[in-house]
Amino acid sequence: MAVQTMSKAGPRRQSGHRGRAQRRLPRVKTVIVAAAAYIVAFVFLFPYLVMLLTSLRSQESLREVTFWPDEWVWSNLANFWTSGLAGNLWVTLKVAGGSTILVLLVALPAAYYSARHKFRGRTAFLILVLITQMFQPTAMLVGIYREFYQFGLVDSIWSLILVNGGFNLAFAVWILNAYFASIPRELEEAAFIDGNGRFGALFRITLPLAMPGVITALIFTFIAAWNEFVVALTLTTTPANQPLTVALNSFIGQYQVDWQNLFAGSVIATIPVIILFALIERKVVGGLTAGSIK
C-alpha cells in the first residue's frame, strides 16, 4: 500500500510541476504587448541616442556615415560649462521652478473651491478657464511684449515666470478640480469631527489624496516652462538673462551649425528633467496611499 501511495503521489507531483511550468510560460498576448512596448520605447529613445552620439563626435567626423563615432570627444560636454551656458541653465531652472510654484499657489485654492462649492457661474468659470488654454503665447507676442514693456519687465526673469505660469494655469486648474471632486466629502467631514478645521482637513486628508493630480500639474508646468522658446526669445535680450533654450540657439550660425556643441548642450539640458521624473515617480505612488495611511 505504501508503494502504491508513493507511486500515485509521484505522478501527481510531476504533473503539478508541469502545470506550474506551463503557467510560468508567458502568453502570446503578453509577448506581443511586451515586444510592441519595446519597439515604441526604441522609437522614442532613438533620437536621444543619436543626440548623445553626435555630442561626442569631433568636428571632422560629423560628415561620416558611421553610426558610432570613431573618436569619442568627451570635451564637448565639458565645454558646456566653460562656454558660460551654465548661467543660462540656472536661469531656466529659476524660470521653470518659479512658474511651477506660481501655478500651484494659484491653482490649488481655485480648483479646491470650485470643486467643493457650487456657486453661481461655476460652469461658466471652468469653461472660461478651459478656453484660455486654446490661446498660444505665439499669437499674442506683440501684446505680451507691449504689456511687459510698459511695466518695465522686459529682459527680466519675472516676465518669463509670469507668462509661463499664466499659460499653464488653466490646465492645472482643470486637473486639480477633477481630483478634488473625486475625493468624497465624508472624509473631510470625519476630519471636522476629529477637531480639524478647513485647512487641517485640506492639508491632512484632501491634499495627500489629490497628490497624483498635483504631481501631474507640476510635471506639465515644469516641462512646458523648461521647453519654452518663442516668448523667451522675444522678452529677453541680454545673453545672461536668456534661458538655455534661447542660449543654445547661438550655436546655429548663418553659414554653419556647431552640431556637436549644440547637441552636447541639449544632452545636459535633458538631465534635470530626467532627475525630476526619477524623483517624482516614487512620490506618485506615495501620493496614492498617503491619505489612507493618515
Short mmCIF file of C-alpha atoms in Angstrom, two decimals:
data_model
loop_
_atom_site.label_atom_id
_atom_site.label_comp_id
_atom_site.label_asym_id
_atom_site.label_seq_id
_atom_site.Cartn_x
_atom_site.Cartn_y
_atom_site.Cartn_z
CA MET A 1 0.00 0.00 0.00
CA ALA A 2 2.84 2.37 0.81
CA VAL A 3 4.44 1.64 -2.55
CA GLN A 4 1.17 2.28 -4.32
CA THR A 5 0.67 5.53 -2.43
CA MET A 6 4.14 6.71 -3.33
CA SER A 7 3.63 5.73 -6.97
CA LYS A 8 0.39 7.66 -7.07
CA ALA A 9 1.90 10.68 -5.39
CA GLY A 10 4.83 10.72 -7.79
CA PRO A 11 2.81 11.40 -10.96
CA ARG A 12 0.72 13.97 -9.10
CA ARG A 13 3.84 15.78 -8.03
CA GLN A 14 5.27 15.61 -11.55
CA SER A 15 2.03 16.81 -13.09
CA GLY A 16 1.96 19.64 -10.55
CA HIS A 17 5.46 20.68 -11.57
CA ARG A 18 4.49 20.57 -15.25
CA GLY A 19 1.37 22.64 -14.52
CA ARG A 20 3.38 25.29 -12.70
CA ALA A 21 5.95 25.31 -15.51
CA GLN A 22 3.23 25.78 -18.06
CA ARG A 23 1.69 28.60 -16.03
CA ARG A 24 5.06 30.33 -15.84
CA LEU A 25 5.37 30.45 -19.61
CA PRO A 26 4.28 33.88 -20.94
CA ARG A 27 1.21 34.03 -23.08
CA VAL A 28 1.37 35.00 -26.71
CA LYS A 29 -0.58 38.18 -25.98
CA THR A 30 1.89 39.16 -23.26
CA VAL A 31 4.84 38.61 -25.59
CA ILE A 32 3.23 40.69 -28.35
CA VAL A 33 2.40 43.56 -25.97
CA ALA A 34 5.91 43.50 -24.50
CA ALA A 35 7.50 43.48 -27.96
CA ALA A 36 5.31 46.37 -29.08
CA ALA A 37 6.23 48.31 -25.92
CA TYR A 38 9.95 47.80 -26.58
CA ILE A 39 9.55 48.92 -30.19
CA VAL A 40 7.69 52.08 -29.16
CA ALA A 41 10.30 52.80 -26.48
CA PHE A 42 13.09 52.36 -29.03
CA VAL A 43 11.40 54.72 -31.48
CA PHE A 44 11.12 57.42 -28.81
CA LEU A 45 14.61 56.88 -27.35
CA PHE A 46 16.49 56.57 -30.64
CA PRO A 47 16.64 60.36 -31.30
CA TYR A 48 18.13 60.87 -27.85
CA LEU A 49 20.74 58.22 -28.60
CA VAL A 50 21.64 59.97 -31.86
CA MET A 51 21.84 63.27 -29.98
CA LEU A 52 24.19 61.76 -27.41
CA LEU A 53 26.44 60.17 -30.03
CA THR A 54 26.58 63.38 -32.06
CA SER A 55 27.55 65.36 -28.97
CA LEU A 56 30.59 63.08 -28.57
CA ARG A 57 31.84 63.44 -32.15
CA SER A 58 34.61 65.67 -33.37
CA GLN A 59 34.10 68.38 -35.97
CA GLU A 60 35.81 66.28 -38.63
CA SER A 61 33.66 63.17 -38.00
CA LEU A 62 30.28 64.91 -38.32
CA ARG A 63 30.05 64.06 -42.02
CA GLU A 64 30.91 60.41 -41.55
CA VAL A 65 28.17 57.90 -42.27
CA THR A 66 29.14 55.61 -39.39
CA PHE A 67 26.66 55.36 -36.55
CA TRP A 68 29.25 55.05 -33.78
CA PRO A 69 31.92 57.76 -33.74
CA ASP A 70 35.47 56.61 -34.34
CA GLU A 71 36.75 59.06 -31.74
CA TRP A 72 34.92 59.92 -28.53
CA VAL A 73 35.34 63.63 -27.75
CA TRP A 74 34.20 63.99 -24.14
CA SER A 75 35.46 67.56 -24.05
CA ASN A 76 32.30 68.66 -25.88
CA LEU A 77 30.32 68.09 -22.70
CA ALA A 78 32.95 69.89 -20.63
CA ASN A 79 32.86 72.87 -22.99
CA PHE A 80 29.28 73.48 -21.91
CA TRP A 81 30.42 74.70 -18.51
CA THR A 82 33.30 76.80 -19.83
CA SER A 83 31.21 78.49 -22.53
CA GLY A 84 29.03 80.32 -20.00
CA LEU A 85 25.89 78.27 -20.66
CA ALA A 86 25.81 77.11 -17.04
CA GLY A 87 24.36 80.51 -16.15
CA ASN A 88 21.64 80.08 -18.76
CA LEU A 89 20.85 76.66 -17.31
CA TRP A 90 20.41 78.28 -13.90
CA VAL A 91 18.07 80.86 -15.46
CA THR A 92 15.99 78.05 -16.97
CA LEU A 93 15.77 76.32 -13.58
CA LYS A 94 14.58 79.53 -11.94
CA VAL A 95 12.00 80.20 -14.65
CA ALA A 96 10.63 76.65 -14.66
CA GLY A 97 10.66 76.37 -10.87
CA GLY A 98 9.14 79.80 -10.32
CA SER A 99 6.39 79.16 -12.88
CA THR A 100 5.55 75.82 -11.25
CA ILE A 101 5.34 77.34 -7.77
CA LEU A 102 3.18 80.21 -9.05
CA VAL A 103 0.80 77.82 -10.82
CA LEU A 104 0.39 75.59 -7.77
CA LEU A 105 -0.17 78.55 -5.43
CA VAL A 106 -2.99 79.85 -7.62
CA ALA A 107 -4.45 76.60 -9.00
CA LEU A 108 -4.76 74.72 -5.69
CA PRO A 109 -7.20 77.12 -3.95
CA ALA A 110 -9.08 77.83 -7.20
CA ALA A 111 -9.54 74.14 -8.01
CA TYR A 112 -10.46 73.23 -4.43
CA TYR A 113 -13.07 75.96 -4.10
CA SER A 114 -14.64 75.23 -7.49
CA ALA A 115 -14.79 71.51 -6.67
CA ARG A 116 -16.33 71.89 -3.20
CA HIS A 117 -18.70 74.84 -3.71
CA LYS A 118 -21.45 75.14 -6.31
CA PHE A 119 -21.54 78.91 -6.75
CA ARG A 120 -23.36 80.81 -9.47
CA GLY A 121 -21.38 80.82 -12.70
CA ARG A 122 -19.24 77.86 -11.68
CA THR A 123 -19.66 76.06 -15.00
CA ALA A 124 -19.02 79.25 -16.95
CA PHE A 125 -15.88 79.84 -14.90
CA LEU A 126 -14.49 76.38 -15.67
CA ILE A 127 -15.34 76.71 -19.36
CA LEU A 128 -13.67 80.13 -19.47
CA VAL A 129 -10.57 78.65 -17.83
CA LEU A 130 -10.53 75.90 -20.45
CA ILE A 131 -10.93 78.41 -23.29
CA THR A 132 -7.80 80.25 -22.16
CA GLN A 133 -5.88 77.04 -22.81
CA MET A 134 -6.71 77.41 -26.51
CA PHE A 135 -4.67 80.61 -26.86
CA GLN A 136 -0.98 80.25 -27.59
CA PRO A 137 1.67 82.75 -26.45
CA THR A 138 2.92 82.98 -30.04
CA ALA A 139 -0.36 84.54 -31.18
CA MET A 140 -0.12 87.26 -28.52
CA LEU A 141 3.58 88.08 -28.61
CA VAL A 142 3.05 91.71 -29.60
CA GLY A 143 0.56 92.34 -26.80
CA ILE A 144 2.67 90.47 -24.26
CA TYR A 145 5.79 92.42 -25.17
CA ARG A 146 3.96 95.76 -25.04
CA GLU A 147 2.43 94.98 -21.66
CA PHE A 148 5.71 93.98 -20.04
CA TYR A 149 7.46 96.91 -21.69
CA GLN A 150 5.02 99.33 -20.03
CA PHE A 151 5.67 97.71 -16.64
CA GLY A 152 9.43 97.70 -17.17
CA LEU A 153 9.72 93.92 -17.05
CA VAL A 154 11.30 93.34 -20.46
CA ASP A 155 14.56 91.37 -20.26
CA SER A 156 13.61 90.09 -16.81
CA ILE A 157 13.23 86.61 -15.40
CA TRP A 158 10.00 87.66 -13.69
CA SER A 159 8.33 88.28 -17.05
CA LEU A 160 9.10 84.71 -18.14
CA ILE A 161 7.79 83.32 -14.85
CA LEU A 162 4.53 85.25 -15.16
CA VAL A 163 3.94 84.30 -18.81
CA ASN A 164 4.71 80.60 -18.35
CA GLY A 165 2.66 80.47 -15.16
CA GLY A 166 -0.31 82.20 -16.77
CA PHE A 167 -0.44 79.97 -19.82
CA ASN A 168 -0.16 76.75 -17.79
CA LEU A 169 -2.63 77.76 -15.10
CA ALA A 170 -5.76 76.59 -16.96
CA PHE A 171 -4.56 73.00 -17.34
CA ALA A 172 -3.55 72.82 -13.68
CA VAL A 173 -6.95 74.11 -12.51
CA TRP A 174 -8.82 71.52 -14.57
CA ILE A 175 -6.62 68.62 -13.46
CA LEU A 176 -6.78 69.56 -9.77
CA ASN A 177 -10.50 70.28 -9.95
CA ALA A 178 -11.14 66.75 -11.22
CA TYR A 179 -9.04 65.21 -8.45
CA PHE A 180 -10.63 67.27 -5.68
CA ALA A 181 -14.11 66.46 -7.00
CA SER A 182 -13.33 62.72 -6.93
CA ILE A 183 -12.48 62.79 -3.21
CA PRO A 184 -15.57 62.10 -1.03
CA ARG A 185 -16.73 64.93 1.20
CA GLU A 186 -17.26 62.43 4.03
CA LEU A 187 -13.51 62.22 4.57
CA GLU A 188 -13.33 65.94 5.30
CA GLU A 189 -16.44 65.74 7.49
CA ALA A 190 -14.79 62.97 9.50
CA ALA A 191 -11.76 65.21 9.91
CA PHE A 192 -14.03 68.00 11.16
CA ILE A 193 -15.41 65.65 13.81
CA ASP A 194 -11.86 64.84 14.90
CA GLY A 195 -11.28 68.52 15.59
CA ASN A 196 -9.62 69.62 12.35
CA GLY A 197 -10.58 72.86 10.69
CA ARG A 198 -10.97 73.52 6.99
CA PHE A 199 -7.25 73.96 6.43
CA GLY A 200 -6.40 71.00 8.65
CA ALA A 201 -8.69 68.72 6.65
CA LEU A 202 -7.29 70.12 3.42
CA PHE A 203 -3.63 69.55 4.26
CA ARG A 204 -4.05 66.26 6.15
CA ILE A 205 -6.74 64.49 4.12
CA THR A 206 -7.67 66.09 0.81
CA LEU A 207 -4.30 67.27 -0.44
CA PRO A 208 -2.47 63.95 0.13
CA LEU A 209 -5.23 62.10 -1.72
CA ALA A 210 -5.03 64.60 -4.57
CA MET A 211 -1.25 64.31 -4.79
CA PRO A 212 -1.31 62.48 -8.17
CA GLY A 213 -3.12 65.48 -9.65
CA VAL A 214 -0.67 67.88 -8.02
CA ILE A 215 2.25 65.91 -9.46
CA THR A 216 0.63 65.90 -12.90
CA ALA A 217 0.17 69.67 -12.82
CA LEU A 218 3.73 70.09 -11.55
CA ILE A 219 5.22 67.98 -14.34
CA PHE A 220 3.16 69.64 -17.07
CA THR A 221 4.02 73.17 -15.93
CA PHE A 222 7.70 72.46 -15.34
CA ILE A 223 8.24 70.79 -18.71
CA ALA A 224 6.28 73.46 -20.59
CA ALA A 225 8.27 76.26 -18.96
CA TRP A 226 11.52 74.35 -19.44
CA ASN A 227 10.99 73.93 -23.19
CA GLU A 228 9.51 77.38 -23.93
CA PHE A 229 11.41 79.26 -26.60
CA VAL A 230 9.43 81.89 -28.52
CA VAL A 231 8.35 84.10 -25.60
CA ALA A 232 11.81 83.88 -24.02
CA LEU A 233 13.41 84.89 -27.32
CA THR A 234 11.09 87.90 -27.55
CA LEU A 235 11.23 89.16 -23.97
CA THR A 236 14.95 88.67 -23.26
CA THR A 237 17.77 90.50 -24.98
CA THR A 238 20.71 90.15 -22.61
CA PRO A 239 22.51 86.79 -23.06
CA ALA A 240 22.89 86.39 -19.30
CA ASN A 241 19.11 86.62 -18.79
CA GLN A 242 18.20 84.17 -21.53
CA PRO A 243 17.12 80.61 -20.68
CA LEU A 244 19.02 77.68 -22.08
CA THR A 245 16.62 77.10 -24.98
CA VAL A 246 17.46 80.55 -26.35
CA ALA A 247 21.16 80.39 -25.48
CA LEU A 248 21.59 77.13 -27.41
CA ASN A 249 20.38 78.98 -30.49
CA SER A 250 23.75 80.78 -30.53
CA PHE A 251 25.39 77.61 -31.90
CA ILE A 252 23.31 77.99 -35.08
CA GLY A 253 25.14 80.44 -37.33
CA GLN A 254 24.31 81.91 -40.68
CA TYR A 255 26.59 79.61 -42.66
CA GLN A 256 27.25 76.67 -40.35
CA VAL A 257 25.91 74.90 -37.28
CA ASP A 258 28.08 73.78 -34.38
CA TRP A 259 26.27 70.46 -34.09
CA GLN A 260 28.45 68.71 -31.51
CA ASN A 261 28.27 71.58 -29.02
CA LEU A 262 24.59 72.16 -29.78
CA PHE A 263 23.77 68.52 -29.01
CA ALA A 264 26.10 68.49 -26.00
CA GLY A 265 24.13 71.37 -24.53
CA SER A 266 20.87 69.60 -25.37
CA VAL A 267 22.04 66.45 -23.58
CA ILE A 268 22.89 68.41 -20.45
CA ALA A 269 19.57 70.27 -20.69
CA THR A 270 17.63 66.98 -20.52
CA ILE A 271 19.38 65.75 -17.37
CA PRO A 272 17.37 67.89 -14.86
CA VAL A 273 14.12 66.71 -16.45
CA ILE A 274 15.19 63.07 -16.14
CA ILE A 275 16.12 63.63 -12.50
CA LEU A 276 12.72 65.24 -11.87
CA PHE A 277 10.88 62.26 -13.32
CA ALA A 278 13.05 59.84 -11.33
CA LEU A 279 12.23 61.63 -8.07
CA ILE A 280 8.52 62.18 -8.75
CA GLU A 281 7.81 58.62 -9.90
CA ARG A 282 8.12 57.37 -6.33
CA LYS A 283 6.09 60.26 -4.95
CA VAL A 284 3.18 59.50 -7.27
CA VAL A 285 2.81 56.07 -5.65
CA GLY A 286 3.21 57.66 -2.21
CA GLY A 287 0.55 60.23 -3.02
CA LEU A 288 -1.96 57.48 -3.90
CA THR A 289 -1.69 55.95 -0.41
CA ALA A 290 -0.77 58.96 1.73
CA GLY A 291 -4.35 59.86 2.58
CA SER A 292 -5.33 56.32 3.56
CA ILE A 293 -2.29 55.93 5.80
CA LYS A 294 -3.22 59.03 7.76
#
